[in-house]
Amino acid sequence: MRSVDALKHTSIVLESCLALPQAMRNYSNKTTEGLNVIMVGGWILGDFMKLFYFTSQLLWSRVTGVGDAGNIVFVFGCIFALAMDFLVCFQMAVWYPSRETLELKEGLVRSMQKLKASHRSNESLPCKFLRCMKEARSSS
């Protein structure tokens, strides 16, 4: 049984450190270029779901006396994984605005301004937005 526990603890430590190499790479390069915001959001959502599951299992085993009370290790692993995820998220907030991202943002702002200015016509709002986006891309 000790070898199973050792394997469990090792896997928890390894899994909770999955974002650490990414955070180290971001720090050394001072950029998060190529890192997908949706992927990082998926990491955070997944780790929150695991934290909720393991915390509820731990509380249930404490209240009823049934189940594995050893889930506290999983809870701490999830908390550490969330800390790593939020570190990468913070890095994205600091280093994400690359030239391409800023150009995209400026194009979006121009499109929204054109959309507001042309809102009086009979064209539907989604069609106007798509037309303004095409015009903004062609003008830049």
GROMACS .gro file of C-alpha atoms in nm:
model
  140
    1MET     CA    1   0.000   0.000   0.000
    2ARG     CA    2   0.292   0.235   0.065
    3SER     CA    3   0.406   0.210  -0.297
    4VAL     CA    4   0.057   0.306  -0.416
    5ASP     CA    5   0.060   0.610  -0.186
    6ALA     CA    6   0.407   0.707  -0.309
    7LEU     CA    7   0.286   0.678  -0.668
    8LYS     CA    8  -0.022   0.886  -0.584
    9HIS     CA    9   0.182   1.162  -0.421
   10THR     CA   10   0.436   1.165  -0.704
   11SER     CA   11   0.163   1.196  -0.966
   12ILE     CA   12  -0.001   1.480  -0.773
   13VAL     CA   13   0.326   1.672  -0.752
   14LEU     CA   14   0.400   1.620  -1.122
   15GLU     CA   15   0.049   1.714  -1.234
   16SER     CA   16   0.038   2.026  -1.019
   17CYS     CA   17   0.363   2.149  -1.177
   18LEU     CA   18   0.247   2.122  -1.540
   19ALA     CA   19   0.230   2.500  -1.588
   20LEU     CA   20   0.570   2.561  -1.427
   21PRO     CA   21   0.782   2.506  -1.743
   22GLN     CA   22   0.553   2.745  -1.933
   23ALA     CA   23   0.587   3.008  -1.660
   24MET     CA   24   0.966   2.969  -1.663
   25ARG     CA   25   0.978   3.001  -2.043
   26ASN     CA   26   0.756   3.310  -2.032
   27TYR     CA   27   0.980   3.465  -1.767
   28SER     CA   28   1.304   3.398  -1.954
   29ASN     CA   29   1.163   3.528  -2.286
   30LYS     CA   30   0.959   3.811  -2.126
   31THR     CA   31   0.674   3.724  -2.363
   32THR     CA   32   0.374   3.494  -2.382
   33GLU     CA   33   0.368   3.495  -2.761
   34GLY     CA   34   0.202   3.183  -2.898
   35LEU     CA   35   0.025   3.105  -2.572
   36ASN     CA   36  -0.348   3.065  -2.619
   37VAL     CA   37  -0.574   3.246  -2.372
   38ILE     CA   38  -0.842   2.978  -2.410
   39MET     CA   39  -0.592   2.706  -2.320
   40VAL     CA   40  -0.489   2.888  -2.000
   41GLY     CA   41  -0.857   2.942  -1.919
   42GLY     CA   42  -0.908   2.567  -1.964
   43TRP     CA   43  -0.626   2.498  -1.720
   44ILE     CA   44  -0.784   2.726  -1.460
   45LEU     CA   45  -1.135   2.589  -1.510
   46GLY     CA   46  -1.011   2.229  -1.491
   47ASP     CA   47  -0.812   2.292  -1.175
   48PHE     CA   48  -1.108   2.469  -1.011
   49MET     CA   49  -1.330   2.173  -1.097
   50LYS     CA   50  -1.076   1.929  -0.951
   51LEU     CA   51  -1.044   2.144  -0.639
   52PHE     CA   52  -1.421   2.149  -0.595
   53TYR     CA   53  -1.443   1.771  -0.644
   54PHE     CA   54  -1.161   1.680  -0.406
   55THR     CA   55  -1.275   1.931  -0.143
   56SER     CA   56  -1.631   1.801  -0.152
   57GLN     CA   57  -1.505   1.441  -0.130
   58LEU     CA   58  -1.284   1.533   0.164
   59LEU     CA   59  -1.568   1.707   0.347
   60TRP     CA   60  -1.805   1.419   0.271
   61SER     CA   61  -1.558   1.164   0.412
   62ARG     CA   62  -1.510   1.375   0.726
   63VAL     CA   63  -1.887   1.414   0.782
   64THR     CA   64  -1.992   1.057   0.709
   65GLY     CA   65  -1.675   0.868   0.794
   66VAL     CA   66  -1.704   0.693   0.459
   67GLY     CA   67  -1.451   0.742   0.183
   68ASP     CA   68  -1.087   0.834   0.148
   69ALA     CA   69  -0.982   1.109   0.386
   70GLY     CA   70  -0.643   1.114   0.208
   71ASN     CA   71  -0.780   1.352  -0.050
   72ILE     CA   72  -0.620   1.643   0.137
   73VAL     CA   73  -0.309   1.580  -0.072
   74PHE     CA   74  -0.518   1.623  -0.386
   75VAL     CA   75  -0.664   1.948  -0.249
   76PHE     CA   76  -0.316   2.091  -0.187
   77GLY     CA   77  -0.206   1.975  -0.531
   78CYS     CA   78  -0.500   2.157  -0.691
   79ILE     CA   79  -0.425   2.473  -0.494
   80PHE     CA   80  -0.063   2.466  -0.611
   81ALA     CA   81  -0.172   2.398  -0.971
   82LEU     CA   82  -0.409   2.696  -0.953
   83ALA     CA   83  -0.126   2.913  -0.822
   84MET     CA   84   0.086   2.812  -1.125
   85ASP     CA   85  -0.209   2.876  -1.359
   86PHE     CA   86  -0.263   3.223  -1.214
   87LEU     CA   87   0.109   3.295  -1.243
   88VAL     CA   88   0.088   3.223  -1.618
   89CYS     CA   89  -0.233   3.428  -1.634
   90PHE     CA   90  -0.053   3.720  -1.467
   91GLN     CA   91   0.234   3.685  -1.713
   92MET     CA   92  -0.015   3.701  -1.998
   93ALA     CA   93  -0.160   4.020  -1.856
   94VAL     CA   94   0.186   4.175  -1.836
   95TRP     CA   95   0.352   4.046  -2.156
   96TYR     CA   96   0.065   3.950  -2.389
   97PRO     CA   97   0.012   4.282  -2.569
   98SER     CA   98   0.230   4.208  -2.869
   99ARG     CA   99   0.233   4.424  -3.180
  100GLU     CA  100  -0.014   4.193  -3.354
  101THR     CA  101  -0.250   4.196  -3.057
  102LEU     CA  102  -0.244   4.574  -3.034
  103GLU     CA  103  -0.311   4.605  -3.409
  104LEU     CA  104  -0.605   4.367  -3.375
  105LYS     CA  105  -0.740   4.568  -3.084
  106GLU     CA  106  -0.707   4.894  -3.276
  107GLY     CA  107  -0.886   4.739  -3.576
  108LEU     CA  108  -1.167   4.622  -3.350
  109VAL     CA  109  -1.203   4.968  -3.197
  110ARG     CA  110  -1.214   5.127  -3.544
  111SER     CA  111  -1.475   4.873  -3.652
  112MET     CA  112  -1.691   4.946  -3.350
  113GLN     CA  113  -1.665   5.321  -3.415
  114LYS     CA  114  -1.770   5.273  -3.778
  115LEU     CA  115  -2.051   5.045  -3.665
  116LYS     CA  116  -2.183   5.308  -3.424
  117ALA     CA  117  -2.159   5.578  -3.691
  118SER     CA  118  -2.352   5.372  -3.948
  119HIS     CA  119  -2.614   5.238  -3.706
  120ARG     CA  120  -2.892   5.442  -3.864
  121SER     CA  121  -2.927   5.231  -4.182
  122ASN     CA  122  -3.158   4.930  -4.221
  123GLU     CA  123  -2.870   4.680  -4.226
  124SER     CA  124  -2.875   4.429  -3.939
  125LEU     CA  125  -2.621   4.479  -3.659
  126PRO     CA  126  -2.423   4.153  -3.717
  127CYS     CA  127  -2.397   4.228  -4.091
  128LYS     CA  128  -2.276   4.580  -4.016
  129PHE     CA  129  -2.017   4.450  -3.775
  130LEU     CA  130  -1.880   4.197  -4.026
  131ARG     CA  131  -1.871   4.461  -4.302
  132CYS     CA  132  -1.687   4.707  -4.074
  133MET     CA  133  -1.436   4.437  -3.974
  134LYS     CA  134  -1.363   4.366  -4.342
  135GLU     CA  135  -1.321   4.737  -4.411
  136ALA     CA  136  -1.088   4.780  -4.114
  137ARG     CA  137  -0.871   4.488  -4.228
  138SER     CA  138  -0.849   4.618  -4.582
  139SER     CA  139  -0.761   4.972  -4.464
  140SER     CA  140  -0.474   4.858  -4.239
   0.00000   0.00000   0.00000
